Amino acid sequence: MNKIVEKVIFSENVTKFVVEAPEIARSRKAGHFVIIRLDESGERVPLTIAGSDPEKGTITLVVQRVGVTSAKLLEKNVGDVIKDVAGPLGTATHIAKVGTVLAAGGGVGVAPLLPIVEEFKKAGNRVLTVIAARNKNLIILEEEMRRYSDELIIMTDDGSYGQKGLVTHGMESFINKEKISEAIVIGPAIMMKYAALTTKKYGIPTQASLNTIMVDGTGMCGACRVTVGGKTKFVCVDGPEFDAHQVDFDEMLLKLNAYKTEEKEAYERYLKSKN
Amino acid sequence: MENILEYLKEERAQAWRDELRKKIKSKDRTAIVRVKMHEQDHDIRSRNNLEVNLGLKKEEAVIEAQRCLDCVTPTCIKGCPVNINIPKFVKKIEKEDFLGAAKVLKETNSLPAVCGRVCPQEKQCEQECFYTQKLKLAPVAIGYLERFAADFERESGMSSTPDVAENNGIKVASIGSGPAALAWASDMARFGYKVTVFEALHEIGGVLKYGIPEFRLPNKIVDFEIDNMKKMGIEFRTNFIVGKTMTIDDLREAGYKAFFVGSGAGLPRFMNIPGENAIGVFSANEYLTRINLMNAAKINFDTPVLSGLNVAIIGGGNTAMDSVRTAKRLGAEHAMIIYRRSEEEMPARIEEVKHAKEEGIEFLNLNNPVEYKFDKNGKVTSMILQKMVLGEPDASGRRSPVPLENSEYEIPVDTVVVAVGTSPNPLIPASVSGLKTTRWGTIVVNEDMQSSIEDIYAGGDIVRGGATVILAMGDGRTAAAAMHKNLAKKLLTK
């Protein structure tokens, strides 16, 4: 169970894994995530599903190095097993024919955005996509995104690829050009905050897919709670997608750092254990 | 019911029981003082995670068993949700047939070592005991004796696996692996069904694993009982979320003929007061899950937990007691219970409150939080409490707490655990169309624990909203009996 069957290194810190999980591969939809645990002493972490092959019984996960668990996962190779993979969790993206959809992905957020872009395209929408990262090396899934996008803009902070600038610049160039019916943004919390502010300015309904700390992922613990429209919501069961204009991103940004000290110490211990 | 009474009468009439009754005069039996449970010293135990209660010695158990009068009408059984033949197992202990006693327990209870530890016996069997009811004396320590027999059997290495009927090839499944589902599963396995238990988490046991702490119920005891169930042929599937990984319709297609939903009280309740989403404010579910299931407090485990020096637990139930005593064990200088009523109304077991007090837990009764304050990083730093007074009795029959005007004051806290109850997990109700639920989200069932959908039964907290391990187990047994009857009628008579 949960054997890694393919590993593609996108960059030093970002890797794609294709993992055997036949039941999840059959039942998952765009927007769903899984909770994984690497081994007996591991923690439970959520990862959005970037794709699946129901026939082969595999799901695709794109992982970025952020702490001990992701670092350990990046060391895994084809043939290795992930002890626990549970899902698909969360509420699937609501896909409909709405007209023109603006999809914006930042960093590793491009991976979970891919199946959503694919579904919106298949539902008959015109899809305009912006993918953004700090530099050229961190731009992922460009080819796949291009396949399902009517137009694609690439933005890099340092201008090493595509246009120089932030994701919001790319979004605005689409917005200024044509009428957008709906937007979806996925990426680091800070990126989603500013992407949401941008679309709000133009009155474009926008969904953001949130990536908070979780434990069980089924609504039991409440570690993932966020404030949306003044109300407390659980990302794992009420989300992960919410009306981006209602999300309290500032609170979420603080909460993502809840274990910053512990995580730093754990990471140092991990590096030491490797030497 | 007639049959049960008949059966109990026959059992009581057996020669060995008669002989035991004659051995000691009732007057001498009632003169024996109730045994005291051995406990770890409170100064030591509040700094470790080992079990607080240490169990009875053989001689003590035998003497305690002698207190039981082996009544003609054993009212104690009435108080037991899983109908353990209490006099029979107690008399087996008196006869020093401890393995025999364990066997009696397992006739109706798949988790005796668990129940002997966490059941509120004082409100159940022991409440109905002749000593309590008629003699106005301390009841026979049925709970301690249950634990003794189960522990003796486990430690003897001669544990018996209950007999199961010949496999009838009919597939049935539970959703969840907590006490309700485990009780259901073991009865169904005994009847001869092919049983699968689906669990969303990576461990089997539900609340027994993620909720109840090690110092009250060691995980190895739960695992032992689960291993026993594996020997009965029950299949366990972890990381499987029914309604997500596969739906009930998918499972029907895969050949499952009936389902038992024991998915528990999944969603933690919060109070919706300012600052409640600050860092360091946990639900009891999260706090306990991190520590009990994920081993967050142990070195070499990756899951972190924040547990500070000033820890406030909001609530007065068993979960609140488990949380506050955990906080103490993780090094809190002030581990505090904040409860809006007085000790008299506390829903926690008396034993838990007693243990908590011995361990130095501070009780701020008649206090209610109204706001949490936090620093620039979003981390909780203090809480505003409001004093309460007791007013008229409310719907629960308890005197309701009324806020005292202008009584707010502030205390420093670095960790807060909200233990004010849970709501039923909506996952199953939401994924099965036509399943009737109440406005609180619990599944509606009839007296057979059957839901509005014929092949779906339910029990435990998903039906009750929030109850005890033993009531959940009772539901599981009721559901199994009814399900068996229906399936046998439909499928086995053809």
Short mmCIF file of N, CA and C in Angstrom, two decimals, chain A residues 36-110:
data_model
loop_
_atom_site.label_atom_id
_atom_site.label_comp_id
_atom_site.label_asym_id
_atom_site.label_seq_id
_atom_site.Cartn_x
_atom_site.Cartn_y
_atom_site.Cartn_z
N ILE A 36 -1.13 12.56 5.10
CA ILE A 36 -0.13 11.49 5.09
C ILE A 36 0.61 11.43 6.42
N ARG A 37 1.13 10.25 6.72
CA ARG A 37 2.04 10.08 7.87
C ARG A 37 3.14 9.16 7.37
N LEU A 38 4.37 9.61 7.52
CA LEU A 38 5.47 8.87 6.89
C LEU A 38 5.80 7.56 7.58
N ASP A 39 5.82 7.59 8.92
CA ASP A 39 6.21 6.39 9.66
C ASP A 39 5.59 6.46 11.05
N GLU A 40 5.92 5.48 11.89
CA GLU A 40 5.33 5.37 13.23
C GLU A 40 5.49 6.63 14.07
N SER A 41 6.62 7.33 13.89
CA SER A 41 6.84 8.51 14.72
C SER A 41 6.47 9.80 13.99
N GLY A 42 5.89 9.65 12.81
CA GLY A 42 5.62 10.81 11.97
C GLY A 42 4.43 11.64 12.42
N GLU A 43 4.35 12.85 11.87
CA GLU A 43 3.18 13.68 12.12
C GLU A 43 2.22 13.54 10.94
N ARG A 44 0.98 13.96 11.14
CA ARG A 44 -0.01 13.92 10.07
C ARG A 44 0.01 15.27 9.37
N VAL A 45 0.24 15.27 8.07
CA VAL A 45 0.23 16.53 7.33
C VAL A 45 -0.66 16.44 6.09
N PRO A 46 -1.34 17.53 5.78
CA PRO A 46 -2.20 17.53 4.60
C PRO A 46 -1.41 17.86 3.34
N LEU A 47 -1.73 17.18 2.23
CA LEU A 47 -1.14 17.49 0.93
C LEU A 47 -2.27 17.48 -0.10
N THR A 48 -2.36 18.53 -0.89
CA THR A 48 -3.41 18.57 -1.91
C THR A 48 -3.05 17.61 -3.04
N ILE A 49 -4.07 16.94 -3.57
CA ILE A 49 -3.84 15.99 -4.66
C ILE A 49 -3.71 16.77 -5.96
N ALA A 50 -2.60 16.52 -6.69
CA ALA A 50 -2.37 17.28 -7.91
C ALA A 50 -2.88 16.53 -9.15
N GLY A 51 -3.33 15.31 -8.96
CA GLY A 51 -3.85 14.54 -10.09
C GLY A 51 -3.97 13.09 -9.72
N SER A 52 -4.60 12.31 -10.61
CA SER A 52 -4.70 10.88 -10.31
C SER A 52 -4.87 10.10 -11.60
N ASP A 53 -4.59 8.82 -11.52
CA ASP A 53 -4.84 7.92 -12.63
C ASP A 53 -5.65 6.75 -12.09
N PRO A 54 -6.98 6.82 -12.25
CA PRO A 54 -7.85 5.79 -11.65
C PRO A 54 -7.53 4.39 -12.17
N GLU A 55 -7.11 4.30 -13.42
CA GLU A 55 -6.81 2.97 -13.96
C GLU A 55 -5.57 2.36 -13.33
N LYS A 56 -4.53 3.16 -13.23
CA LYS A 56 -3.30 2.68 -12.60
C LYS A 56 -3.43 2.66 -11.07
N GLY A 57 -4.43 3.37 -10.57
CA GLY A 57 -4.62 3.41 -9.12
C GLY A 57 -3.59 4.25 -8.41
N THR A 58 -3.22 5.37 -9.03
CA THR A 58 -2.20 6.23 -8.41
C THR A 58 -2.71 7.67 -8.24
N ILE A 59 -2.12 8.35 -7.26
CA ILE A 59 -2.37 9.79 -7.11
C ILE A 59 -1.04 10.52 -7.20
N THR A 60 -1.13 11.81 -7.57
CA THR A 60 0.08 12.62 -7.69
C THR A 60 0.12 13.65 -6.58
N LEU A 61 1.27 13.73 -5.93
CA LEU A 61 1.46 14.72 -4.86
C LEU A 61 2.70 15.53 -5.21
N VAL A 62 2.61 16.84 -5.01
CA VAL A 62 3.79 17.68 -5.24
C VAL A 62 4.18 18.27 -3.89
N VAL A 63 5.41 18.03 -3.51
CA VAL A 63 5.84 18.34 -2.15
C VAL A 63 6.95 19.37 -2.16
N GLN A 64 6.80 20.35 -1.28
CA GLN A 64 7.84 21.36 -1.13
C GLN A 64 8.49 21.22 0.23
N ARG A 65 9.78 21.40 0.29
CA ARG A 65 10.49 21.31 1.57
C ARG A 65 10.10 22.50 2.47
N VAL A 66 9.45 22.21 3.58
CA VAL A 66 9.15 23.29 4.54
C VAL A 66 9.61 22.91 5.94
N GLY A 67 9.61 21.64 6.26
CA GLY A 67 10.00 21.23 7.60
C GLY A 67 10.50 19.80 7.56
N VAL A 68 10.48 19.17 8.75
CA VAL A 68 11.05 17.83 8.88
C VAL A 68 10.32 16.81 8.01
N THR A 69 8.97 16.84 8.09
CA THR A 69 8.21 15.82 7.37
C THR A 69 8.43 15.91 5.87
N SER A 70 8.36 17.14 5.33
CA SER A 70 8.55 17.27 3.88
C SER A 70 9.98 16.93 3.50
N ALA A 71 10.94 17.29 4.33
CA ALA A 71 12.34 16.96 4.04
C ALA A 71 12.54 15.45 3.99
N LYS A 72 11.93 14.75 4.98
CA LYS A 72 12.04 13.29 4.99
C LYS A 72 11.35 12.68 3.77
N LEU A 73 10.23 13.26 3.38
CA LEU A 73 9.49 12.74 2.23
C LEU A 73 10.33 12.91 0.96
N LEU A 74 10.99 14.06 0.84
CA LEU A 74 11.80 14.31 -0.36
C LEU A 74 12.93 13.30 -0.50
N GLU A 75 13.33 12.70 0.62
CA GLU A 75 14.39 11.68 0.56
C GLU A 75 13.89 10.33 0.06
N LYS A 76 12.57 10.16 0.07
CA LYS A 76 12.01 8.86 -0.35
C LYS A 76 12.21 8.66 -1.85
N ASN A 77 12.29 7.39 -2.22
CA ASN A 77 12.51 7.06 -3.62
C ASN A 77 11.47 6.08 -4.13
N VAL A 78 11.51 5.86 -5.42
CA VAL A 78 10.60 4.89 -6.03
C VAL A 78 10.77 3.55 -5.32
N GLY A 79 9.65 2.94 -4.96
CA GLY A 79 9.69 1.66 -4.25
C GLY A 79 9.49 1.83 -2.75
N ASP A 80 9.79 3.03 -2.23
CA ASP A 80 9.54 3.28 -0.80
C ASP A 80 8.04 3.42 -0.57
N VAL A 81 7.67 3.27 0.71
CA VAL A 81 6.25 3.30 1.06
C VAL A 81 5.97 4.45 2.02
N ILE A 82 4.86 5.12 1.83
CA ILE A 82 4.39 6.11 2.80
C ILE A 82 3.44 5.35 3.73
N LYS A 83 3.72 5.36 5.02
CA LYS A 83 2.98 4.49 5.93
C LYS A 83 1.46 4.70 5.84
N ASP A 84 1.05 5.94 5.96
CA ASP A 84 -0.39 6.22 5.95
C ASP A 84 -0.75 7.28 4.93
N VAL A 85 -1.75 6.99 4.13
CA VAL A 85 -2.32 7.99 3.22
C VAL A 85 -3.84 7.89 3.36
N ALA A 86 -4.46 8.94 3.84
CA ALA A 86 -5.91 8.91 4.06
C ALA A 86 -6.60 10.00 3.26
N GLY A 87 -7.68 9.64 2.61
CA GLY A 87 -8.41 10.64 1.83
C GLY A 87 -9.39 9.99 0.88
N PRO A 88 -9.93 10.69 -0.08
CA PRO A 88 -9.70 12.12 -0.29
C PRO A 88 -10.50 12.95 0.71
N LEU A 89 -9.91 14.04 1.19
CA LEU A 89 -10.56 14.85 2.21
C LEU A 89 -10.90 16.23 1.68
N GLY A 90 -11.77 16.91 2.42
CA GLY A 90 -12.19 18.26 2.05
C GLY A 90 -13.35 18.23 1.07
N THR A 91 -13.81 19.40 0.72
CA THR A 91 -14.90 19.54 -0.23
C THR A 91 -14.31 19.81 -1.60
N ALA A 92 -14.78 19.10 -2.60
CA ALA A 92 -14.25 19.28 -3.95
C ALA A 92 -14.59 20.67 -4.49
N THR A 93 -13.77 21.13 -5.41
CA THR A 93 -14.02 22.42 -6.07
C THR A 93 -15.36 22.39 -6.80
N HIS A 94 -16.11 23.47 -6.69
CA HIS A 94 -17.36 23.53 -7.45
C HIS A 94 -17.02 23.95 -8.87
N ILE A 95 -17.17 23.01 -9.80
CA ILE A 95 -16.83 23.29 -11.20
C ILE A 95 -18.12 23.48 -11.99
N ALA A 96 -18.21 24.58 -12.73
CA ALA A 96 -19.38 24.81 -13.57
C ALA A 96 -18.93 25.62 -14.78
N LYS A 97 -19.82 25.73 -15.75
CA LYS A 97 -19.50 26.58 -16.89
C LYS A 97 -19.93 27.99 -16.52
N VAL A 98 -18.93 28.83 -16.26
CA VAL A 98 -19.24 30.18 -15.79
C VAL A 98 -18.83 31.25 -16.79
N GLY A 99 -18.00 30.88 -17.78
CA GLY A 99 -17.53 31.87 -18.75
C GLY A 99 -16.02 31.88 -18.79
N THR A 100 -15.44 32.93 -18.22
CA THR A 100 -13.98 33.04 -18.20
C THR A 100 -13.47 32.91 -16.77
N VAL A 101 -12.54 31.99 -16.60
CA VAL A 101 -11.99 31.75 -15.27
C VAL A 101 -10.53 32.19 -15.23
N LEU A 102 -10.20 32.95 -14.18
CA LEU A 102 -8.82 33.35 -13.97
C LEU A 102 -8.23 32.47 -12.87
N ALA A 103 -7.17 31.73 -13.22
CA ALA A 103 -6.55 30.86 -12.23
C ALA A 103 -5.15 31.35 -11.94
N ALA A 104 -4.85 31.55 -10.65
CA ALA A 104 -3.52 32.06 -10.29
C ALA A 104 -2.88 31.14 -9.27
N GLY A 105 -1.68 30.67 -9.59
CA GLY A 105 -0.97 29.78 -8.68
C GLY A 105 0.39 30.32 -8.34
N GLY A 106 0.74 30.24 -7.06
CA GLY A 106 2.06 30.70 -6.63
C GLY A 106 2.88 29.55 -6.08
N GLY A 107 4.12 29.44 -6.51
CA GLY A 107 5.03 28.42 -6.00
C GLY A 107 4.47 27.03 -6.18
N VAL A 108 4.50 26.25 -5.10
CA VAL A 108 4.04 24.87 -5.17
C VAL A 108 2.51 24.80 -5.26
N GLY A 109 1.84 25.94 -5.04
CA GLY A 109 0.38 26.03 -5.16
C GLY A 109 -0.09 25.75 -6.58
N VAL A 110 0.82 25.81 -7.52
CA VAL A 110 0.49 25.51 -8.91
C VAL A 110 0.03 24.05 -9.04
#
